Short mmCIF file of C-alpha atoms in Angstrom, two decimals:
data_model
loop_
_atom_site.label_atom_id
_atom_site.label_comp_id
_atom_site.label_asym_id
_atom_site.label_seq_id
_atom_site.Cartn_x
_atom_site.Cartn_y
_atom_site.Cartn_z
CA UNK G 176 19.31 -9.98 -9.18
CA UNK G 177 19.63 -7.54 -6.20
CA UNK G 178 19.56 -9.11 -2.47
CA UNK G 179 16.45 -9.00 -1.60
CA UNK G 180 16.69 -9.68 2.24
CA UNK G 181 16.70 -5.85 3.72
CA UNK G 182 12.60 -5.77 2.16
CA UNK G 183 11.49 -9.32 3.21
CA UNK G 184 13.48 -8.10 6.90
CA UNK G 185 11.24 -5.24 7.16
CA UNK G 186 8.46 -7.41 5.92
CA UNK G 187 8.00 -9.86 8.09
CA UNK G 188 9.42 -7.55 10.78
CA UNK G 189 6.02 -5.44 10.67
CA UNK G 190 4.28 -8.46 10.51
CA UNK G 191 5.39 -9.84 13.39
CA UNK G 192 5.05 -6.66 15.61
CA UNK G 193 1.53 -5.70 14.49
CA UNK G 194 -0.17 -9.36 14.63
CA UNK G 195 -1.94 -7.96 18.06
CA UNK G 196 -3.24 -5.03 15.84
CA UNK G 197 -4.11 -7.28 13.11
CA UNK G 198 -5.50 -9.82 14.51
CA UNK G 199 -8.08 -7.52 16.40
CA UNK G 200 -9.07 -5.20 13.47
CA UNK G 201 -9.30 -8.77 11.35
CA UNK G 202 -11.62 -9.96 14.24
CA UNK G 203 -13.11 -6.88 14.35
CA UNK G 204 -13.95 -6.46 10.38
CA UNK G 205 -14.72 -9.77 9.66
CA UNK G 206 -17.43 -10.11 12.66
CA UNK G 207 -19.23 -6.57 11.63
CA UNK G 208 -19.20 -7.66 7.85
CA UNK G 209 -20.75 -10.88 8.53
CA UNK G 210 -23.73 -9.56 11.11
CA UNK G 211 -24.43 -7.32 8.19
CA UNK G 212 -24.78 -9.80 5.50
CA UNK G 213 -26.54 -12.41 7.87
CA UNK G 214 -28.45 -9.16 8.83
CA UNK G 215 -29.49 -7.45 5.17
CA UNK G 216 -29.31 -11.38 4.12
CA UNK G 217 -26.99 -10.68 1.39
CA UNK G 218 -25.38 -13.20 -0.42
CA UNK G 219 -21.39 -13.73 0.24
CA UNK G 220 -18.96 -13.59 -3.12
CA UNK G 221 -15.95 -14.72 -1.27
CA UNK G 222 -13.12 -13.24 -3.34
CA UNK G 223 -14.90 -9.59 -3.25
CA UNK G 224 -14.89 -10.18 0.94
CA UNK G 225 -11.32 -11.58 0.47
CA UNK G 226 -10.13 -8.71 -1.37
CA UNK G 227 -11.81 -5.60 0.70
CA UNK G 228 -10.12 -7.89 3.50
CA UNK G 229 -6.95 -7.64 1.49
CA UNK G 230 -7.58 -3.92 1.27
CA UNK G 231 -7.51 -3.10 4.80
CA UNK G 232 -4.80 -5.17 6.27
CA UNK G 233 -2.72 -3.83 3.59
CA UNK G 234 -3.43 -0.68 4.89
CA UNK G 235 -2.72 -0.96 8.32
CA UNK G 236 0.58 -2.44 7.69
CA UNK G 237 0.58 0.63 5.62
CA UNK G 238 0.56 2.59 8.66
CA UNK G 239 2.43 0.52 10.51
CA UNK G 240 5.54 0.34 8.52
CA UNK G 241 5.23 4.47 7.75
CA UNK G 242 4.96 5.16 11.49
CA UNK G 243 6.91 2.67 13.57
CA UNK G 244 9.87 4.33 14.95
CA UNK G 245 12.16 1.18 14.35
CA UNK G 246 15.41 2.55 12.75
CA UNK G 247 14.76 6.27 13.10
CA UNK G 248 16.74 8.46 11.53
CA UNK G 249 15.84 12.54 12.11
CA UNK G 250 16.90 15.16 9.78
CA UNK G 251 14.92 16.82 6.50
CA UNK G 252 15.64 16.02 2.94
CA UNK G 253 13.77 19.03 0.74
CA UNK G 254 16.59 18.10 -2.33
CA UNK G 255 14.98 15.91 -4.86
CA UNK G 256 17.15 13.02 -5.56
CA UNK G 257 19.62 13.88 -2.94
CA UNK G 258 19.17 10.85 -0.81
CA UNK G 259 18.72 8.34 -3.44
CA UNK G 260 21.69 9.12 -5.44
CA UNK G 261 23.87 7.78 -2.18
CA UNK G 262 22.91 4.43 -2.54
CA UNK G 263 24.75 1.72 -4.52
CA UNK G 264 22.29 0.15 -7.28
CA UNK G 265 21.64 -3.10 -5.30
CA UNK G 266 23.17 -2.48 -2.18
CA UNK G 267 20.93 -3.25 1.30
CA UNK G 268 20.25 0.49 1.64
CA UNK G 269 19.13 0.74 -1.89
CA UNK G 270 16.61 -2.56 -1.98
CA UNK G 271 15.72 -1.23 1.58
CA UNK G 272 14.74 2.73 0.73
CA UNK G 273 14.67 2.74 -2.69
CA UNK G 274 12.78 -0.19 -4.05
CA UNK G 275 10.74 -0.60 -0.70
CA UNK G 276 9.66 3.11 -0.96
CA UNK G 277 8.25 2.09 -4.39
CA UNK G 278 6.91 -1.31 -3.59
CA UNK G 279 5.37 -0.52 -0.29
CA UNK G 280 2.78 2.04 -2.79
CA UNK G 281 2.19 -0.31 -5.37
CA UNK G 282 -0.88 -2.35 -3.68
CA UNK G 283 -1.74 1.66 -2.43
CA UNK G 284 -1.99 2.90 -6.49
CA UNK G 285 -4.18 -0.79 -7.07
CA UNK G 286 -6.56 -0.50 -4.33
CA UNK G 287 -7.62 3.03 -4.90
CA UNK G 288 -7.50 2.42 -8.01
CA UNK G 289 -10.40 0.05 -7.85
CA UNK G 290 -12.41 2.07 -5.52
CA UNK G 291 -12.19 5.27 -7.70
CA UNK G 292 -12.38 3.40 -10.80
CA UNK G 293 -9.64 5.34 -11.95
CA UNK G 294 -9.20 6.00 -15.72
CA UNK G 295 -5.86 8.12 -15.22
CA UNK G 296 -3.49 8.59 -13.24
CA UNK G 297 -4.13 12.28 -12.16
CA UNK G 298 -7.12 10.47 -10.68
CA UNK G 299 -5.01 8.60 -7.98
CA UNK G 300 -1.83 11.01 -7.77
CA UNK G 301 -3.58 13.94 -5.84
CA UNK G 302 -4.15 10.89 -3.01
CA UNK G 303 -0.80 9.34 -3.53
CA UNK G 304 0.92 12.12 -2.76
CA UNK G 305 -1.28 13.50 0.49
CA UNK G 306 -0.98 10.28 2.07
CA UNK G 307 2.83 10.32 1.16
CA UNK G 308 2.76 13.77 2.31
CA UNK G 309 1.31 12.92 5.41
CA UNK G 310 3.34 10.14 6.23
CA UNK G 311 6.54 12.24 5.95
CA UNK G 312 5.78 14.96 8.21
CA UNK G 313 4.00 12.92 10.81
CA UNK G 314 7.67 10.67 10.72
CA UNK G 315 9.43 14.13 11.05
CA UNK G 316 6.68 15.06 13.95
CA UNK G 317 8.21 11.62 15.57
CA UNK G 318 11.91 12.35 15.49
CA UNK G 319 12.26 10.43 12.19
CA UNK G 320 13.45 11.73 9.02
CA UNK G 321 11.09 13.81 6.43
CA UNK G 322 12.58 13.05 2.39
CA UNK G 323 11.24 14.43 -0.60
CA UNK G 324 12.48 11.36 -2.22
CA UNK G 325 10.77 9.13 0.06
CA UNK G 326 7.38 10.82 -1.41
CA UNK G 327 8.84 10.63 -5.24
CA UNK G 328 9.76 6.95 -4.75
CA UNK G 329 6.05 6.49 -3.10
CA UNK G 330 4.38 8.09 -6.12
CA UNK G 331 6.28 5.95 -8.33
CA UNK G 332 4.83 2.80 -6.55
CA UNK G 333 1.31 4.58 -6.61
CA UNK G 334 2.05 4.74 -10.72
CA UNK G 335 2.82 1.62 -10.88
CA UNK G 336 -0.58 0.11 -9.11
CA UNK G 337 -2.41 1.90 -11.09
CA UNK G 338 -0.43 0.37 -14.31
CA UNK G 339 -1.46 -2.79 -13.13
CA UNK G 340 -4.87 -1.72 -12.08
CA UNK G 341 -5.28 -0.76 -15.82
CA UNK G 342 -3.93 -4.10 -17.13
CA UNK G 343 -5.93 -5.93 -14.88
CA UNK G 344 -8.70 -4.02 -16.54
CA UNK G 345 -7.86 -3.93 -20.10
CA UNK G 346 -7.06 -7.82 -20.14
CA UNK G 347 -10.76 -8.17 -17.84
CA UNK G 348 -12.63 -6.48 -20.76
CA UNK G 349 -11.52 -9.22 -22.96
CA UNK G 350 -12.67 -11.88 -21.40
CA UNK G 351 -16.11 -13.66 -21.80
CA UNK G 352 -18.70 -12.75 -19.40
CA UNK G 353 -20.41 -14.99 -17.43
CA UNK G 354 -24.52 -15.21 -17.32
CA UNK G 355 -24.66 -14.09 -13.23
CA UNK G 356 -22.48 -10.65 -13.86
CA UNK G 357 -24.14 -9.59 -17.30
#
């Protein structure tokens, strides 16, 4: 199995630096969502308030890792498959770029997903690759580098969520249903 150090680096890494940020949206989000249960006097399903939780600090480390300027590189890739055929299968730069391009959009592909409800994936890869898009040029706008791959490897993770957003689905239809969500 490939080292996987370089990912869990980068991992905890942007976890460590964006705590502050976190922390405060966390705060922030969890305060407003309960005055407006207490206030509407809803009732609280814990895992659906876990999971929208989930949601968003996924996608502010999200941000985070896309935008921080820690190991900038400049320069612009426009060659499809240029940068990722330099990397030795398992080596630190390939687990770092390569597999964390395509993990770091996996929980991306799930969540929206969910929200949209998605039934295909031309639902989710318009999003996938805007955000991906994005992302790229605002890292170019910020002295890093813009890669085409970088956006391929992204859409791959978004495929992927959505894979397992499907699963999660198919294997959810077969189970028995409960009185309360009939």
């Amino acid at each position: 199995m490939a080292n996987l150090t370089p990912f869990y680096e980068t991992f905890y890494r942007a976890i460590n630096n964006s705590w502050p940020m976190l922390t405060l949206f966390v705060a922030i989000i969890v305060s407003i969502r309960i005055a407006h249960i207490w206030i509407n006097k809803e009732k609280i399903v814990v895992y659906k308030e876990f999971y929208g939780l989930l949601g968003i600090v996924y996608f502010l480390l999200l941000y985070y890792l896309l935008l921080s300027t820690e190991n900038a590189s400049s320069g612009v890739n426009f060659i499809p498959f240029r940068e990722i055929s330099r990397y030795t299968i398992g080596s630190k730069l390939f687990i770092y770029n390569v597999v964390g391009n395509i993990v770091l959009f996996i929980p991306f592909g799930y969540f929206v997903s969910d929200y949209l409800k998605a039934k295909k994936t031309i639902h989710i890869l318009p999003l996938a690759i805007l955000i991906s898009l994005t992302a790229e040029l605002i890292q170019y706008k910020i002295g890093r580098a813009f890669d085409v791959d970088d956006i391929i490897l992204n859409l791959i993770g978004a495929i992927i969520g959505f894979m397992i957003y499907i699963s999660f689905q198919a294997i959810k239809e077969h189970l028995p249903r409960s009185e309360e969500h009939t």
